Amino acid sequence: MHDIIQTILLFAPPTQGGPAPNPLVQLVPLVLIFVVFYFFMIRPQQKKQKDREKVLESLKRGDRVVTIGGIHGTVAGIDTEKKTVLVQVAENTKIKFDRSAVANIEKQESGDKLTTGE
């Protein structure tokens, strides 16, 4: 039993009052963590948000869009004051969405038509 206690005390930190560590040295790892988070997480997210805002601002009539709910349609009208978009999903069916509900704008090839399989 005496040997176990002696072994544990060998790994204990010294109890002598040595010089206090520099507070600046303790602050450097925290600052480095913040810098890494900023450049790898915060900044790319801000850039992605700005790109999305540009895409939504460039939305115009006739664009084929997909909403965040997965609805495909063509922009039939845009209300700039209320920030809404009128999307035509069928021949006589139009749905009003917020601009932020548009997930992306589809690239349409010339002569490309959707087939319904009927």
JSON list of C-alpha atoms in Angstrom, two decimals:
[
{"chain": "A", "resi": 1, "resn": "MET", "atom": "CA", "xyz": [0.00, 0.00, 0.00]},
{"chain": "A", "resi": 2, "resn": "HIS", "atom": "CA", "xyz": [2.88, 2.30, 0.85]},
{"chain": "A", "resi": 3, "resn": "ASP", "atom": "CA", "xyz": [4.42, 1.71, -2.60]},
{"chain": "A", "resi": 4, "resn": "ILE", "atom": "CA", "xyz": [1.19, 2.73, -4.42]},
{"chain": "A", "resi": 5, "resn": "ILE", "atom": "CA", "xyz": [1.00, 6.04, -2.52]},
{"chain": "A", "resi": 6, "resn": "GLN", "atom": "CA", "xyz": [4.65, 6.71, -3.20]},
{"chain": "A", "resi": 7, "resn": "THR", "atom": "CA", "xyz": [4.15, 6.03, -6.94]},
{"chain": "A", "resi": 8, "resn": "ILE", "atom": "CA", "xyz": [1.17, 8.41, -7.10]},
{"chain": "A", "resi": 9, "resn": "LEU", "atom": "CA", "xyz": [3.18, 11.15, -5.39]},
{"chain": "A", "resi": 10, "resn": "LEU", "atom": "CA", "xyz": [5.93, 10.79, -8.00]},
{"chain": "A", "resi": 11, "resn": "PHE", "atom": "CA", "xyz": [3.47, 11.93, -10.71]},
{"chain": "A", "resi": 12, "resn": "ALA", "atom": "CA", "xyz": [2.03, 14.80, -8.68]},
{"chain": "A", "resi": 13, "resn": "PRO", "atom": "CA", "xyz": [3.05, 18.33, -9.73]},
{"chain": "A", "resi": 14, "resn": "PRO", "atom": "CA", "xyz": [5.63, 20.02, -7.53]},
{"chain": "A", "resi": 15, "resn": "THR", "atom": "CA", "xyz": [4.22, 22.06, -4.65]},
{"chain": "A", "resi": 16, "resn": "GLN", "atom": "CA", "xyz": [6.93, 24.70, -4.78]},
{"chain": "A", "resi": 17, "resn": "GLY", "atom": "CA", "xyz": [5.75, 28.21, -5.65]},
{"chain": "A", "resi": 18, "resn": "GLY", "atom": "CA", "xyz": [7.50, 28.77, -8.97]},
{"chain": "A", "resi": 19, "resn": "PRO", "atom": "CA", "xyz": [7.12, 31.85, -11.17]},
{"chain": "A", "resi": 20, "resn": "ALA", "atom": "CA", "xyz": [3.58, 32.49, -12.43]},
{"chain": "A", "resi": 21, "resn": "PRO", "atom": "CA", "xyz": [3.07, 31.82, -16.15]},
{"chain": "A", "resi": 22, "resn": "ASN", "atom": "CA", "xyz": [2.81, 34.85, -18.40]},
{"chain": "A", "resi": 23, "resn": "PRO", "atom": "CA", "xyz": [-0.89, 35.74, -18.99]},
{"chain": "A", "resi": 24, "resn": "LEU", "atom": "CA", "xyz": [-0.10, 36.58, -22.60]},
{"chain": "A", "resi": 25, "resn": "VAL", "atom": "CA", "xyz": [1.11, 33.02, -23.20]},
{"chain": "A", "resi": 26, "resn": "GLN", "atom": "CA", "xyz": [-2.17, 31.71, -21.82]},
{"chain": "A", "resi": 27, "resn": "LEU", "atom": "CA", "xyz": [-4.16, 34.06, -24.10]},
{"chain": "A", "resi": 28, "resn": "VAL", "atom": "CA", "xyz": [-2.39, 33.09, -27.36]},
{"chain": "A", "resi": 29, "resn": "PRO", "atom": "CA", "xyz": [-4.10, 29.68, -27.82]},
{"chain": "A", "resi": 30, "resn": "LEU", "atom": "CA", "xyz": [-7.53, 31.27, -27.33]},
{"chain": "A", "resi": 31, "resn": "VAL", "atom": "CA", "xyz": [-6.77, 33.92, -29.97]},
{"chain": "A", "resi": 32, "resn": "LEU", "atom": "CA", "xyz": [-5.47, 31.25, -32.37]},
{"chain": "A", "resi": 33, "resn": "ILE", "atom": "CA", "xyz": [-8.67, 29.24, -31.95]},
{"chain": "A", "resi": 34, "resn": "PHE", "atom": "CA", "xyz": [-10.76, 32.34, -32.75]},
{"chain": "A", "resi": 35, "resn": "VAL", "atom": "CA", "xyz": [-8.67, 33.07, -35.86]},
{"chain": "A", "resi": 36, "resn": "VAL", "atom": "CA", "xyz": [-9.07, 29.49, -37.10]},
{"chain": "A", "resi": 37, "resn": "PHE", "atom": "CA", "xyz": [-12.84, 29.61, -36.54]},
{"chain": "A", "resi": 38, "resn": "TYR", "atom": "CA", "xyz": [-13.09, 32.93, -38.37]},
{"chain": "A", "resi": 39, "resn": "PHE", "atom": "CA", "xyz": [-11.17, 31.86, -41.47]},
{"chain": "A", "resi": 40, "resn": "PHE", "atom": "CA", "xyz": [-12.56, 28.33, -41.74]},
{"chain": "A", "resi": 41, "resn": "MET", "atom": "CA", "xyz": [-16.17, 28.81, -40.62]},
{"chain": "A", "resi": 42, "resn": "ILE", "atom": "CA", "xyz": [-17.42, 32.39, -40.29]},
{"chain": "A", "resi": 43, "resn": "ARG", "atom": "CA", "xyz": [-15.85, 34.00, -43.37]},
{"chain": "A", "resi": 44, "resn": "PRO", "atom": "CA", "xyz": [-16.87, 31.28, -45.89]},
{"chain": "A", "resi": 45, "resn": "GLN", "atom": "CA", "xyz": [-20.43, 31.38, -44.53]},
{"chain": "A", "resi": 46, "resn": "GLN", "atom": "CA", "xyz": [-20.59, 35.15, -44.99]},
{"chain": "A", "resi": 47, "resn": "LYS", "atom": "CA", "xyz": [-19.30, 34.81, -48.55]},
{"chain": "A", "resi": 48, "resn": "LYS", "atom": "CA", "xyz": [-21.88, 32.13, -49.33]},
{"chain": "A", "resi": 49, "resn": "GLN", "atom": "CA", "xyz": [-24.65, 34.36, -47.92]},
{"chain": "A", "resi": 50, "resn": "LYS", "atom": "CA", "xyz": [-23.54, 37.30, -50.11]},
{"chain": "A", "resi": 51, "resn": "ASP", "atom": "CA", "xyz": [-23.50, 35.07, -53.20]},
{"chain": "A", "resi": 52, "resn": "ARG", "atom": "CA", "xyz": [-27.02, 33.83, -52.40]},
{"chain": "A", "resi": 53, "resn": "GLU", "atom": "CA", "xyz": [-28.27, 37.42, -52.02]},
{"chain": "A", "resi": 54, "resn": "LYS", "atom": "CA", "xyz": [-26.78, 38.28, -55.44]},
{"chain": "A", "resi": 55, "resn": "VAL", "atom": "CA", "xyz": [-28.57, 35.31, -57.03]},
{"chain": "A", "resi": 56, "resn": "LEU", "atom": "CA", "xyz": [-31.89, 36.29, -55.45]},
{"chain": "A", "resi": 57, "resn": "GLU", "atom": "CA", "xyz": [-31.46, 39.91, -56.58]},
{"chain": "A", "resi": 58, "resn": "SER", "atom": "CA", "xyz": [-30.78, 38.77, -60.16]},
{"chain": "A", "resi": 59, "resn": "LEU", "atom": "CA", "xyz": [-34.04, 36.81, -60.28]},
{"chain": "A", "resi": 60, "resn": "LYS", "atom": "CA", "xyz": [-36.24, 37.85, -63.23]},
{"chain": "A", "resi": 61, "resn": "ARG", "atom": "CA", "xyz": [-39.37, 36.78, -65.08]},
{"chain": "A", "resi": 62, "resn": "GLY", "atom": "CA", "xyz": [-39.00, 33.58, -67.05]},
{"chain": "A", "resi": 63, "resn": "ASP", "atom": "CA", "xyz": [-36.30, 32.06, -64.84]},
{"chain": "A", "resi": 64, "resn": "ARG", "atom": "CA", "xyz": [-36.82, 28.41, -63.94]},
{"chain": "A", "resi": 65, "resn": "VAL", "atom": "CA", "xyz": [-36.48, 28.01, -60.18]},
{"chain": "A", "resi": 66, "resn": "VAL", "atom": "CA", "xyz": [-36.61, 25.35, -57.48]},
{"chain": "A", "resi": 67, "resn": "THR", "atom": "CA", "xyz": [-37.97, 26.33, -54.08]},
{"chain": "A", "resi": 68, "resn": "ILE", "atom": "CA", "xyz": [-36.68, 25.09, -50.73]},
{"chain": "A", "resi": 69, "resn": "GLY", "atom": "CA", "xyz": [-39.76, 22.84, -50.65]},
{"chain": "A", "resi": 70, "resn": "GLY", "atom": "CA", "xyz": [-38.71, 21.19, -53.92]},
{"chain": "A", "resi": 71, "resn": "ILE", "atom": "CA", "xyz": [-41.32, 22.84, -56.14]},
{"chain": "A", "resi": 72, "resn": "HIS", "atom": "CA", "xyz": [-40.14, 23.46, -59.71]},
{"chain": "A", "resi": 73, "resn": "GLY", "atom": "CA", "xyz": [-41.62, 26.32, -61.68]},
{"chain": "A", "resi": 74, "resn": "THR", "atom": "CA", "xyz": [-41.12, 29.44, -63.74]},
{"chain": "A", "resi": 75, "resn": "VAL", "atom": "CA", "xyz": [-41.05, 32.96, -62.31]},
{"chain": "A", "resi": 76, "resn": "ALA", "atom": "CA", "xyz": [-44.21, 34.71, -63.51]},
{"chain": "A", "resi": 77, "resn": "GLY", "atom": "CA", "xyz": [-43.83, 37.91, -61.51]},
{"chain": "A", "resi": 78, "resn": "ILE", "atom": "CA", "xyz": [-41.72, 39.65, -58.88]},
{"chain": "A", "resi": 79, "resn": "ASP", "atom": "CA", "xyz": [-42.93, 42.08, -56.21]},
{"chain": "A", "resi": 80, "resn": "THR", "atom": "CA", "xyz": [-39.90, 44.09, -55.10]},
{"chain": "A", "resi": 81, "resn": "GLU", "atom": "CA", "xyz": [-41.65, 45.90, -52.25]},
{"chain": "A", "resi": 82, "resn": "LYS", "atom": "CA", "xyz": [-42.95, 42.80, -50.50]},
{"chain": "A", "resi": 83, "resn": "LYS", "atom": "CA", "xyz": [-39.98, 40.64, -51.53]},
{"chain": "A", "resi": 84, "resn": "THR", "atom": "CA", "xyz": [-42.25, 37.98, -53.01]},
{"chain": "A", "resi": 85, "resn": "VAL", "atom": "CA", "xyz": [-42.08, 35.94, -56.20]},
{"chain": "A", "resi": 86, "resn": "LEU", "atom": "CA", "xyz": [-44.99, 34.53, -58.19]},
{"chain": "A", "resi": 87, "resn": "VAL", "atom": "CA", "xyz": [-44.06, 31.08, -59.49]},
{"chain": "A", "resi": 88, "resn": "GLN", "atom": "CA", "xyz": [-46.05, 29.32, -62.20]},
{"chain": "A", "resi": 89, "resn": "VAL", "atom": "CA", "xyz": [-46.01, 25.58, -61.53]},
{"chain": "A", "resi": 90, "resn": "ALA", "atom": "CA", "xyz": [-48.64, 24.47, -64.07]},
{"chain": "A", "resi": 91, "resn": "GLU", "atom": "CA", "xyz": [-50.68, 25.94, -66.92]},
{"chain": "A", "resi": 92, "resn": "ASN", "atom": "CA", "xyz": [-53.16, 27.80, -64.70]},
{"chain": "A", "resi": 93, "resn": "THR", "atom": "CA", "xyz": [-51.48, 27.45, -61.30]},
{"chain": "A", "resi": 94, "resn": "LYS", "atom": "CA", "xyz": [-49.37, 30.20, -59.76]},
{"chain": "A", "resi": 95, "resn": "ILE", "atom": "CA", "xyz": [-48.02, 30.21, -56.21]},
{"chain": "A", "resi": 96, "resn": "LYS", "atom": "CA", "xyz": [-46.64, 33.20, -54.31]},
{"chain": "A", "resi": 97, "resn": "PHE", "atom": "CA", "xyz": [-43.38, 32.63, -52.37]},
{"chain": "A", "resi": 98, "resn": "ASP", "atom": "CA", "xyz": [-40.96, 34.79, -50.45]},
{"chain": "A", "resi": 99, "resn": "ARG", "atom": "CA", "xyz": [-37.77, 35.45, -52.41]},
{"chain": "A", "resi": 100, "resn": "SER", "atom": "CA", "xyz": [-35.83, 33.66, -49.70]},
{"chain": "A", "resi": 101, "resn": "ALA", "atom": "CA", "xyz": [-37.81, 30.47, -50.47]},
{"chain": "A", "resi": 102, "resn": "VAL", "atom": "CA", "xyz": [-36.04, 30.13, -53.83]},
{"chain": "A", "resi": 103, "resn": "ALA", "atom": "CA", "xyz": [-33.31, 27.52, -53.40]},
{"chain": "A", "resi": 104, "resn": "ASN", "atom": "CA", "xyz": [-31.67, 27.92, -56.81]},
{"chain": "A", "resi": 105, "resn": "ILE", "atom": "CA", "xyz": [-32.15, 29.00, -60.40]},
{"chain": "A", "resi": 106, "resn": "GLU", "atom": "CA", "xyz": [-32.00, 26.18, -62.92]},
{"chain": "A", "resi": 107, "resn": "LYS", "atom": "CA", "xyz": [-29.91, 26.55, -66.04]},
{"chain": "A", "resi": 108, "resn": "GLN", "atom": "CA", "xyz": [-32.14, 25.94, -69.04]},
{"chain": "A", "resi": 109, "resn": "GLU", "atom": "CA", "xyz": [-30.64, 24.59, -72.23]},
{"chain": "A", "resi": 110, "resn": "SER", "atom": "CA", "xyz": [-31.93, 25.97, -75.53]},
{"chain": "A", "resi": 111, "resn": "GLY", "atom": "CA", "xyz": [-34.80, 23.82, -76.77]},
{"chain": "A", "resi": 112, "resn": "ASP", "atom": "CA", "xyz": [-34.92, 21.87, -73.50]},
{"chain": "A", "resi": 113, "resn": "LYS", "atom": "CA", "xyz": [-38.47, 20.92, -72.54]},
{"chain": "A", "resi": 114, "resn": "LEU", "atom": "CA", "xyz": [-39.78, 19.00, -69.57]},
{"chain": "A", "resi": 115, "resn": "THR", "atom": "CA", "xyz": [-41.74, 15.87, -70.37]},
{"chain": "A", "resi": 116, "resn": "THR", "atom": "CA", "xyz": [-44.46, 14.63, -68.09]},
{"chain": "A", "resi": 117, "resn": "GLY", "atom": "CA", "xyz": [-44.45, 11.03, -69.32]},
{"chain": "A", "resi": 118, "resn": "GLU", "atom": "CA", "xyz": [-48.09, 11.11, -70.44]}
]
